[in-house]
Amino acid sequence: GQQLNQSPQSMFIQEGEDVSMNCTSSSIFNTWLWYKQDPGEGPVLLIALYKAGELTSNGRLTAQFGITRKDSFLNISASIPSDVGIYFCAGQLDTGNQFYFGTGTSLTVIP
Amino acid sequence: DGGITQSPKYLFRKEGQNVTLSCEQNLNHDAMYWYRQDPGQGLRLIYYSQIVNDFQKGDIAEGYSVSREKKESFPLTVTSAQKNPTAFYLCASTSGRGRGNQPQHFGDGTRLSIL
């Protein structure tokens, strides 16, 4: 299957700092999704992107669909303790029905 | 409220047993998916179904089976042929048969352990 490279693998930041993470693929995607997963729970959709260059915000979260259609970025501004969790990117090819997932970025926010 | 319900939350299996994980959705979604998640790893696709009575293997289908007799339901059976079944299993669904710019939504997962 498709491999999505997500980085960084983990982050430890102070409360109030901004966070950036990204996801890259070797193939062109028509959809990029960003999820947050808390321990023992299912992933919750944060932001969905459907067009190259698209920049979408959801509160303190902002995500972008890369111009090359092979990457996507997620930024979290002014982090707070409840931002702790694992963030996953996911993408879908132009052809096919599958979604492919990155390996996740584990975020720890230190109060 | 509309959503995806997985049950049970925790499941224990003895060696050699088959077990079935339930996934029900009332979102009227056409496509449903099963993923396996291992510690520190991303989600790997087991099976997916775009419409009733049709399903396709994902990347790690060996040792698993599914059925899609109703639009709302997509149960996953972990058979005795799956030698390493301990994992967190996630069910997801999306509208538009899985295409057409629609995101996936997930249930809360079932954690399967071997006794």
XYZ file of N, CA and C in Angstrom:
678
model
N 0.811 -1.204 0.000
C 0.000 0.000 0.000
C 0.842 1.250 0.000
N 0.187 2.376 -0.103
C 0.880 3.656 -0.119
C 1.512 3.952 1.236
N 2.661 4.578 1.201
C 3.335 4.966 2.424
C 3.242 6.477 2.600
N 2.746 6.881 3.739
C 2.734 8.302 4.075
C 3.768 8.548 5.156
N 4.667 9.480 4.904
C 5.684 9.820 5.884
C 5.212 11.003 6.703
N 5.022 10.779 7.988
C 4.536 11.835 8.860
C 5.644 12.209 9.829
N 5.844 13.518 9.996
C 6.884 13.968 10.925
C 6.467 15.244 11.618
N 6.978 15.466 12.827
C 7.865 14.558 13.540
C 7.089 13.390 14.147
N 7.802 12.413 14.629
C 7.155 11.257 15.243
C 6.572 11.628 16.604
N 7.273 12.523 17.325
C 6.767 12.965 18.620
C 7.248 14.388 18.888
N 6.500 15.084 19.717
C 6.839 16.461 20.062
C 6.515 16.700 21.531
N 7.421 17.396 22.203
C 7.195 17.811 23.584
C 7.320 19.329 23.600
N 6.241 20.008 23.918
C 6.261 21.471 23.837
C 5.681 22.071 25.100
N 5.991 23.338 25.312
C 5.425 24.082 26.424
C 4.040 24.603 26.042
N 3.171 24.647 27.019
C 1.858 25.236 26.793
C 2.023 26.647 26.231
N 1.225 26.973 25.228
C 1.292 28.291 24.605
C 2.122 28.325 23.334
N 2.945 27.320 23.129
C 3.762 27.288 21.909
C 2.930 26.837 20.716
N 3.432 27.175 19.541
C 2.804 26.711 18.305
C 3.430 25.382 17.881
N 2.657 24.599 17.135
C 3.081 23.267 16.709
C 2.909 23.145 15.200
N 3.872 22.503 14.563
C 3.742 22.208 13.136
C 4.105 20.763 12.876
N 3.338 20.109 12.038
C 3.642 18.745 11.631
C 3.269 18.611 10.164
N 3.869 17.613 9.505
C 3.565 17.472 8.089
C 3.535 16.022 7.662
N 3.010 15.837 6.485
C 2.826 14.506 5.933
C 3.183 14.566 4.455
N 3.968 13.600 3.985
C 4.325 13.569 2.571
C 4.061 12.183 2.009
N 3.775 12.151 0.713
C 3.559 10.873 0.046
C 4.323 10.853 -1.263
N 4.477 9.667 -1.815
C 5.136 9.535 -3.112
C 4.126 9.633 -4.247
N 2.850 9.651 -3.917
C 1.792 9.709 -4.917
C 0.961 10.979 -4.746
N 0.234 11.302 -5.786
C -0.641 12.473 -5.758
C -1.978 12.099 -5.139
N -2.396 12.862 -4.155
C -3.658 12.618 -3.474
C -4.701 13.660 -3.855
N -5.976 13.278 -3.820
C -7.045 14.243 -4.081
C -7.728 14.691 -2.803
N -7.375 14.062 -1.711
C -7.959 14.394 -0.409
C -6.898 14.225 0.661
N -6.846 15.191 1.565
C -5.996 15.063 2.756
C -6.884 15.301 3.980
N -6.721 14.429 4.963
C -7.489 14.538 6.202
C -6.534 14.570 7.381
N -6.916 15.292 8.419
C -6.155 15.298 9.668
C -7.070 14.880 10.812
N -6.573 13.925 11.620
C -7.321 13.386 12.747
C -6.524 13.542 14.033
N -7.257 13.557 15.160
C -6.645 13.480 16.486
C -7.211 12.250 17.179
N -6.319 11.497 17.830
C -6.750 10.301 18.544
C -6.295 10.371 19.990
N -7.233 10.207 20.900
C -6.918 10.093 22.322
C -6.754 8.619 22.662
N -6.019 8.290 23.726
C -5.787 6.883 24.073
C -7.079 6.095 24.227
N -7.140 4.940 23.567
C -8.301 4.068 23.696
C -9.545 4.541 22.979
N -9.405 5.575 22.163
C -10.562 6.107 21.437
C -10.305 6.044 19.940
N -11.367 6.251 19.163
C -11.192 6.320 17.727
C -10.721 7.701 17.300
N -10.089 7.801 16.131
C -9.655 9.106 15.632
C -10.854 10.016 15.370
N -10.669 11.282 15.672
C -11.706 12.290 15.426
C -11.226 13.222 14.326
N -12.050 13.439 13.344
C -11.679 14.292 12.212
C -11.532 15.740 12.663
N -10.391 16.336 12.292
C -10.133 17.735 12.616
C -10.400 18.634 11.413
N -9.749 18.287 10.308
C -9.829 19.123 9.105
C -9.786 18.222 7.882
N -10.589 18.560 6.864
C -10.581 17.860 5.581
C -10.210 18.853 4.484
N -9.347 18.419 3.577
C -8.860 19.274 2.494
C -9.077 18.559 1.173
N -9.602 19.299 0.163
C -9.978 18.646 -1.085
C -9.378 19.286 -2.328
N -8.617 20.384 -2.143
C -8.107 21.087 -3.316
C -6.670 21.524 -3.072
N -5.815 21.343 -4.080
C -4.424 21.750 -3.958
C -4.335 23.223 -3.606
N -3.503 23.535 -2.606
C -3.339 24.912 -2.163
C -4.335 25.347 -1.118
N -5.337 24.542 -0.872
C -6.392 24.911 0.077
C -5.820 25.070 1.472
N -6.253 26.122 2.145
C -5.851 26.394 3.522
C -7.130 26.478 4.341
N -7.254 25.633 5.344
C -8.504 25.560 6.116
C -8.205 25.619 7.600
N -9.011 26.368 8.323
C -8.826 26.492 9.764
C -10.004 25.910 10.519
N -9.686 25.437 11.722
C -10.705 24.936 12.645
C -10.264 25.377 14.032
N -10.714 26.572 14.433
C -10.254 27.122 15.706
C -8.779 27.453 15.639
N -8.015 26.866 16.577
C -6.567 27.119 16.603
C -5.799 26.228 15.621
N -6.492 25.389 14.900
C -5.846 24.484 13.954
C -5.960 25.027 12.536
N -4.870 24.893 11.796
C -4.854 25.279 10.390
C -4.149 24.189 9.619
N -4.741 23.770 8.506
C -4.108 22.749 7.676
C -4.070 23.220 6.241
N -3.073 22.743 5.515
C -2.935 23.122 4.110
C -2.726 21.898 3.250
N -3.332 21.925 2.085
C -3.167 20.910 1.048
C -2.034 21.409 0.154
N -0.936 20.695 0.104
C 0.226 21.151 -0.645
C -0.042 21.312 -2.134
N 0.649 22.259 -2.727
C 0.471 22.559 -4.153
C 0.811 21.362 -5.035
N 1.793 20.595 -4.627
C 2.190 19.422 -5.421
C 1.196 18.273 -5.270
N 0.283 18.379 -4.310
C -0.710 17.353 -3.964
C -0.061 16.126 -3.343
N 1.212 16.246 -2.973
C 1.912 15.135 -2.349
C 2.212 15.405 -0.890
N 1.729 16.512 -0.362
C 1.992 16.781 1.041
C 0.896 17.641 1.659
N 0.906 17.641 2.998
C -0.053 18.439 3.751
C 0.578 18.812 5.080
N 0.112 19.934 5.641
C 0.683 20.459 6.873
C -0.438 20.764 7.851
N -0.136 20.559 9.132
C -1.076 20.925 10.191
C -0.348 21.794 11.197
N -0.922 22.918 11.518
C -0.380 23.807 12.536
C -1.391 23.982 13.658
N -0.880 23.994 14.879
C -1.704 24.267 16.054
C -1.102 25.488 16.724
N -1.898 26.502 16.914
C -1.376 27.712 17.545
C -1.744 27.729 19.028
N -0.854 28.354 19.819
C -1.100 28.545 21.253
C -1.594 27.267 21.923
N -0.761 26.243 21.922
C -1.173 24.920 22.407
C -1.644 24.969 23.869
N -2.572 24.080 24.174
C -3.115 23.939 25.521
C -3.039 22.463 25.916
N -3.152 22.145 27.193
C -2.989 20.748 27.629
C -3.924 19.759 26.932
N -5.115 20.160 26.582
C -6.044 19.214 25.942
C -5.676 18.912 24.483
N -4.645 19.556 23.976
C -4.158 19.224 22.629
C -3.356 17.926 22.633
N -3.040 17.427 23.807
C -2.264 16.183 23.915
C -2.992 15.052 23.199
N -2.231 14.277 22.442
C -2.808 13.143 21.734
C -1.933 12.775 20.550
N -2.458 11.898 19.725
C -1.736 11.499 18.519
C -2.480 12.049 17.309
N -1.760 12.705 16.453
C -2.331 13.323 15.262
C -1.949 12.491 14.044
N -2.953 12.152 13.249
C -2.732 11.355 12.047
C -3.137 12.140 10.815
N -2.339 11.975 9.764
C -2.771 12.445 8.466
C -3.305 11.245 7.689
N -4.149 11.508 6.729
C -4.669 10.461 5.856
C -4.902 11.066 4.486
N -4.703 10.261 3.459
C -4.898 10.754 2.106
C -5.599 9.728 1.248
N -6.183 10.219 0.167
C -6.867 9.353 -0.774
C -6.395 9.670 -2.188
N -6.117 8.599 -2.957
C -5.668 8.763 -4.335
C -6.819 9.184 -5.247
N -6.461 9.695 -6.415
C -7.481 10.017 -7.417
C -8.274 8.780 -7.798
N -7.569 7.660 -7.889
C -8.246 6.408 -8.219
C -8.334 5.570 -6.955
N -9.344 4.764 -6.848
C -9.464 3.886 -5.690
C -10.278 4.496 -4.577
N -10.598 3.672 -3.614
C -11.490 4.075 -2.530
C -10.820 4.044 -1.156
N -9.560 3.659 -1.126
C -8.894 3.517 0.158
C -8.374 4.854 0.654
N -8.256 4.918 1.984
C -7.564 6.020 2.636
C -6.269 5.454 3.202
N -5.191 6.216 3.081
C -3.897 5.784 3.578
C -3.490 6.706 4.720
N -2.919 6.094 5.768
C -2.657 6.849 6.989
C -1.170 6.982 7.269
N -0.798 8.118 7.834
C 0.548 8.281 8.354
C 0.703 7.528 9.667
N 1.924 7.493 10.183
C 2.198 6.741 11.408
C 1.941 7.554 12.662
N 1.552 8.809 12.503
C 1.140 9.596 13.649
C 2.226 10.464 14.238
N 1.802 11.577 14.820
C 2.677 12.459 15.596
C 2.108 12.530 17.005
N 2.902 12.097 17.971
C 2.467 12.124 19.366
C 2.827 13.483 19.964
N 1.831 14.186 20.443
C 2.047 15.531 20.983
C 1.857 15.524 22.492
N 2.859 16.033 23.186
C 2.789 16.218 24.638
C 2.918 17.710 24.934
N 2.002 18.237 25.693
C 2.023 19.657 26.053
C 2.327 19.767 27.543
N 3.393 20.449 27.839
C 3.824 20.591 29.237
C 3.249 21.888 29.803
N 2.461 21.778 30.876
C 1.811 22.991 31.429
C 2.839 23.980 31.974
N -28.435 10.586 18.196
C -27.329 11.189 17.475
C -26.797 10.202 16.439
N -26.383 10.711 15.273
C -25.802 9.848 14.264
C -24.373 9.523 14.603
N -23.979 8.286 14.259
C -22.600 7.927 14.535
C -22.320 6.485 14.218
N -21.122 6.079 14.602
C -20.645 4.712 14.382
C -20.456 4.054 15.739
N -21.065 2.902 15.922
C -20.999 2.194 17.206
C -20.255 0.887 17.029
N -19.186 0.735 17.792
C -18.451 -0.517 17.796
C -18.665 -1.216 19.125
N -18.820 -2.527 19.044
C -18.956 -3.282 20.287
C -18.361 -4.667 20.112
N -17.856 -5.287 21.225
C -17.706 -4.648 22.520
C -16.496 -3.705 22.528
N -16.303 -2.995 23.616
C -15.144 -2.117 23.744
C -13.877 -2.941 23.971
N -14.012 -4.010 24.766
C -12.901 -4.920 25.036
C -13.362 -6.344 24.744
N -12.461 -7.119 24.172
C -12.801 -8.490 23.802
C -11.589 -9.380 24.052
N -11.867 -10.549 24.620
C -10.786 -11.490 24.887
C -11.069 -12.765 24.107
N -10.023 -13.310 23.559
C -10.174 -14.516 22.741
C -9.200 -15.584 23.211
N -9.689 -16.806 23.225
C -8.793 -17.925 23.520
C -8.153 -18.363 22.218
N -7.035 -19.021 22.359
C -6.353 -19.552 21.178
C -7.300 -20.479 20.417
N -7.318 -20.336 19.086
C -8.128 -21.226 18.270
C -9.570 -20.815 18.091
N -9.974 -19.736 18.737
C -11.358 -19.287 18.627
C -11.518 -18.225 17.559
N -12.695 -18.218 16.956
C -13.081 -17.095 16.117
C -13.864 -16.096 16.980
N -13.688 -14.822 16.712
C -14.499 -13.809 17.396
C -14.984 -12.793 16.373
N -16.159 -12.233 16.655
C -16.730 -11.257 15.730
C -16.881 -9.910 16.413
N -16.387 -8.884 15.732
C -16.489 -7.514 16.206
C -17.614 -6.824 15.451
N -18.424 -6.103 16.198
C -19.588 -5.453 15.598
C -19.289 -4.009 15.236
N -19.848 -3.555 14.108
C -19.778 -2.157 13.707
C -21.121 -1.783 13.078
N -21.772 -0.814 13.649
C -23.068 -0.337 13.156
C -22.995 1.173 12.965
N -23.572 1.660 11.846
C -23.615 3.110 11.647
C -25.023 3.531 11.220
N -25.437 4.684 11.722
C -26.751 5.236 11.353
C -26.591 6.562 10.616
N -25.477 6.654 9.877
C -25.177 7.864 9.110
C -25.643 7.753 7.666
N -26.212 6.601 7.317
C -26.621 6.332 5.938
C -25.420 6.355 4.986
N -24.260 5.977 5.487
C -23.066 5.944 4.654
C -23.019 4.670 3.820
N -22.512 4.835 2.596
C -22.408 3.672 1.715
C -21.183 2.821 2.029
N -20.049 3.476 2.246
C -18.791 2.747 2.387
C -18.434 2.556 3.861
N -17.928 1.364 4.167
C -17.471 1.064 5.524
C -16.122 0.381 5.450
N -15.326 0.550 6.509
C -13.936 0.099 6.521
C -13.588 -0.510 7.880
N -12.668 -1.474 7.845
C -12.074 -1.987 9.078
C -10.565 -1.778 9.025
N -10.032 -1.244 10.148
C -8.601 -1.027 10.276
C -8.089 -1.736 11.522
N -6.824 -2.044 11.466
C -6.117 -2.566 12.638
C -5.054 -1.557 13.026
N -4.951 -1.288 14.325
C -3.936 -0.368 14.820
C -3.113 -1.072 15.886
N -1.803 -1.112 15.685
C -0.868 -1.660 16.660
C -0.144 -0.504 17.349
N 0.350 -0.744 18.559
C 0.968 0.346 19.334
C 2.028 1.094 18.541
N 1.915 2.398 18.540
C 2.920 3.227 17.891
C 2.878 3.194 16.375
N 1.823 2.621 15.820
C 1.739 2.527 14.364
C 0.488 3.202 13.841
N 0.498 3.412 12.553
C -0.677 3.969 11.894
C -1.729 2.900 11.693
N -2.764 3.259 10.963
C -3.874 2.352 10.703
C -3.616 1.550 9.432
N -3.876 0.259 9.514
C -3.728 -0.591 8.339
C -5.092 -1.153 7.966
N -5.390 -1.113 6.682
C -6.706 -1.491 6.190
C -6.846 -3.002 6.094
N -7.921 -3.523 6.675
C -8.180 -4.971 6.633
C -9.141 -5.289 5.489
N -10.322 -4.708 5.535
C -11.339 -4.884 4.508
C -12.115 -3.586 4.361
N -12.724 -3.400 3.187
C -13.658 -2.314 3.042
C -14.793 -2.730 2.118
N -15.908 -2.013 2.248
C -17.103 -2.321 1.471
C -17.692 -1.012 0.968
N -17.974 -0.984 -0.315
C -18.554 0.229 -0.899
C -20.075 0.187 -0.928
N -20.623 -1.016 -1.063
C -22.078 -1.165 -1.078
C -22.442 -2.500 -0.445
N -23.709 -2.668 -0.187
C -24.203 -3.909 0.408
C -23.859 -5.095 -0.483
N -23.496 -6.187 0.181
C -23.176 -7.458 -0.485
C -21.917 -7.389 -1.342
N -21.072 -6.421 -1.088
C -19.803 -6.316 -1.810
C -18.722 -5.830 -0.862
N -17.537 -6.427 -0.932
C -16.426 -5.967 -0.106
C -15.114 -6.367 -0.776
N -14.061 -5.645 -0.422
C -12.734 -5.882 -0.999
C -11.694 -6.024 0.105
N -10.676 -6.823 -0.188
C -9.579 -6.975 0.759
C -8.734 -5.718 0.795
N -8.260 -5.417 1.991
C -7.287 -4.350 2.150
C -5.885 -4.932 2.171
N -4.983 -4.248 2.857
C -3.579 -4.649 2.844
C -3.270 -5.855 3.730
N -4.103 -6.110 4.750
C -3.799 -7.183 5.705
C -5.020 -8.053 5.962
N -5.660 -8.553 4.914
C -6.928 -9.285 5.047
C -6.763 -10.716 5.558
N -5.568 -11.273 5.477
C -5.393 -12.679 5.837
C -5.757 -12.919 7.293
N -6.611 -13.942 7.531
C -7.007 -14.266 8.893
C -8.255 -13.530 9.351
N -8.831 -12.728 8.475
C -10.047 -11.970 8.780
C -11.122 -12.263 7.742
N -12.381 -12.084 8.146
C -13.479 -12.157 7.180
C -14.531 -11.123 7.558
N -15.307 -10.709 6.567
C -16.354 -9.703 6.790
C -17.608 -10.098 6.028
N -18.694 -9.407 6.335
C -19.922 -9.527 5.569
C -20.574 -8.153 5.537
N -21.411 -7.938 4.525
C -22.123 -6.650 4.431
C -23.530 -6.956 3.911
N -24.333 -7.501 4.800
C -25.703 -7.881 4.438
C -26.655 -6.696 4.550
N -26.289 -5.728 5.386
C -27.120 -4.531 5.548
C -26.226 -3.302 5.435
N -26.799 -2.220 4.986
C -26.022 -0.996 4.798
C -25.432 -0.510 6.116
N -26.191 -0.715 7.212
C -25.773 -0.150 8.498
C -24.713 -0.984 9.208
N -24.487 -2.213 8.761
C -23.698 -3.134 9.558
C -22.546 -3.742 8.753
N -21.375 -3.830 9.382
C -20.192 -4.383 8.705
C -19.366 -5.142 9.740
N -19.809 -6.328 10.153
C -19.083 -7.070 11.192
C -17.780 -7.670 10.674
N -16.803 -7.722 11.562
C -15.486 -8.290 11.254
C -15.270 -9.530 12.107
N -14.923 -10.644 11.475
C -14.588 -11.860 12.208
C -13.079 -12.064 12.165
N -12.508 -12.206 13.343
C -11.094 -12.519 13.469
C -11.016 -14.034 13.628
N -10.479 -14.711 12.648
C -10.487 -16.165 12.670
C -9.250 -16.707 13.383
N -9.276 -18.002 13.635
C -8.134 -18.650 14.292
C -6.901 -18.632 13.396
N -7.093 -18.354 12.121
C -5.966 -18.284 11.197
C -5.133 -17.023 11.391
N -5.695 -16.050 12.095
C -4.951 -14.804 12.375
C -4.071 -15.075 13.593
N -2.773 -15.192 13.350
C -1.867 -15.654 14.397
C -1.495 -14.587 15.406
N -1.687 -13.354 15.069
C -1.330 -12.278 15.985
C -2.480 -11.277 16.068
N -3.612 -11.665 16.639
C -4.795 -10.825 16.586
C -4.848 -9.703 17.620
N -3.973 -9.715 18.590
C -4.026 -8.680 19.626
C -3.754 -7.317 19.020
N -4.748 -6.435 19.071
C -4.634 -5.110 18.466
C -5.884 -4.301 18.806
N -5.862 -3.065 18.381
C -7.011 -2.164 18.501
C -7.652 -2.093 17.123
N -8.959 -2.424 17.039
C -9.636 -2.489 15.753
C -10.595 -1.310 15.624
N -10.494 -0.640 14.504
C -11.300 0.545 14.263
C -12.158 0.374 13.022
N -13.404 0.750 13.158
C -14.350 0.737 12.045
C -14.597 2.175 11.610
N -14.742 2.382 10.321
C -14.979 3.732 9.802
C -16.015 3.671 8.688
N -16.602 4.801 8.384
C -17.540 4.860 7.272
C -17.429 6.212 6.577
N -17.889 6.230 5.336
C -17.920 7.470 4.575
C -19.042 7.386 3.562
N -19.527 8.524 3.119
C -20.605 8.526 2.143
C -20.016 8.477 0.735
N -20.827 8.398 -0.260
C -20.378 8.444 -1.642
C -19.578 7.245 -2.068
N -19.812 6.088 -1.448
C -19.105 4.851 -1.785
C -17.602 5.001 -1.605
N -17.188 5.951 -0.777
C -15.778 6.101 -0.479
C -15.032 7.002 -1.437
N -15.720 7.616 -2.385
C -15.065 8.550 -3.292
C -15.881 9.828 -3.347
N -15.364 10.826 -3.965
C -16.118 12.056 -4.104
C -15.915 13.029 -2.978
N -14.661 13.099 -2.498
C -14.333 14.128 -1.521
C -15.179 14.046 -0.257
N -15.208 12.903 0.337
C -15.908 12.730 1.600
C -14.952 12.154 2.622
N -14.932 12.714 3.848
C -14.000 12.199 4.860
C -14.526 10.929 5.502
N -13.623 10.207 6.166
C -14.004 9.055 6.953
C -14.293 9.474 8.378
N -15.275 8.793 8.988
C -15.575 8.982 10.401
C -15.412 7.634 11.089
N -14.899 7.671 12.331
C -14.533 6.446 13.021
C -15.412 6.162 14.229
N -15.511 4.873 14.554
C -16.061 4.459 15.825
C -14.999 4.568 16.906
N -15.344 4.144 18.116
C -14.427 4.267 19.255
C -13.512 3.070 19.434
N -13.652 2.060 18.577
C -12.696 0.965 18.588
C -13.048 -0.187 19.499
N -12.465 -1.340 19.184
C -12.542 -2.539 20.021
C -11.120 -3.031 20.257
N -10.797 -3.228 21.506
C -9.464 -3.764 21.823
C -9.576 -5.261 22.029
N -8.878 -6.009 21.191
C -8.908 -7.467 21.242
C -7.621 -7.983 21.866
N -7.770 -8.889 22.823
C -6.609 -9.484 23.477
C -6.741 -10.998 23.496
N -5.596 -11.663 23.470
C -5.573 -13.123 23.510
C -5.315 -13.597 24.929
N -6.145 -14.557 25.380
C -5.942 -15.102 26.729
C -4.912 -16.212 26.688
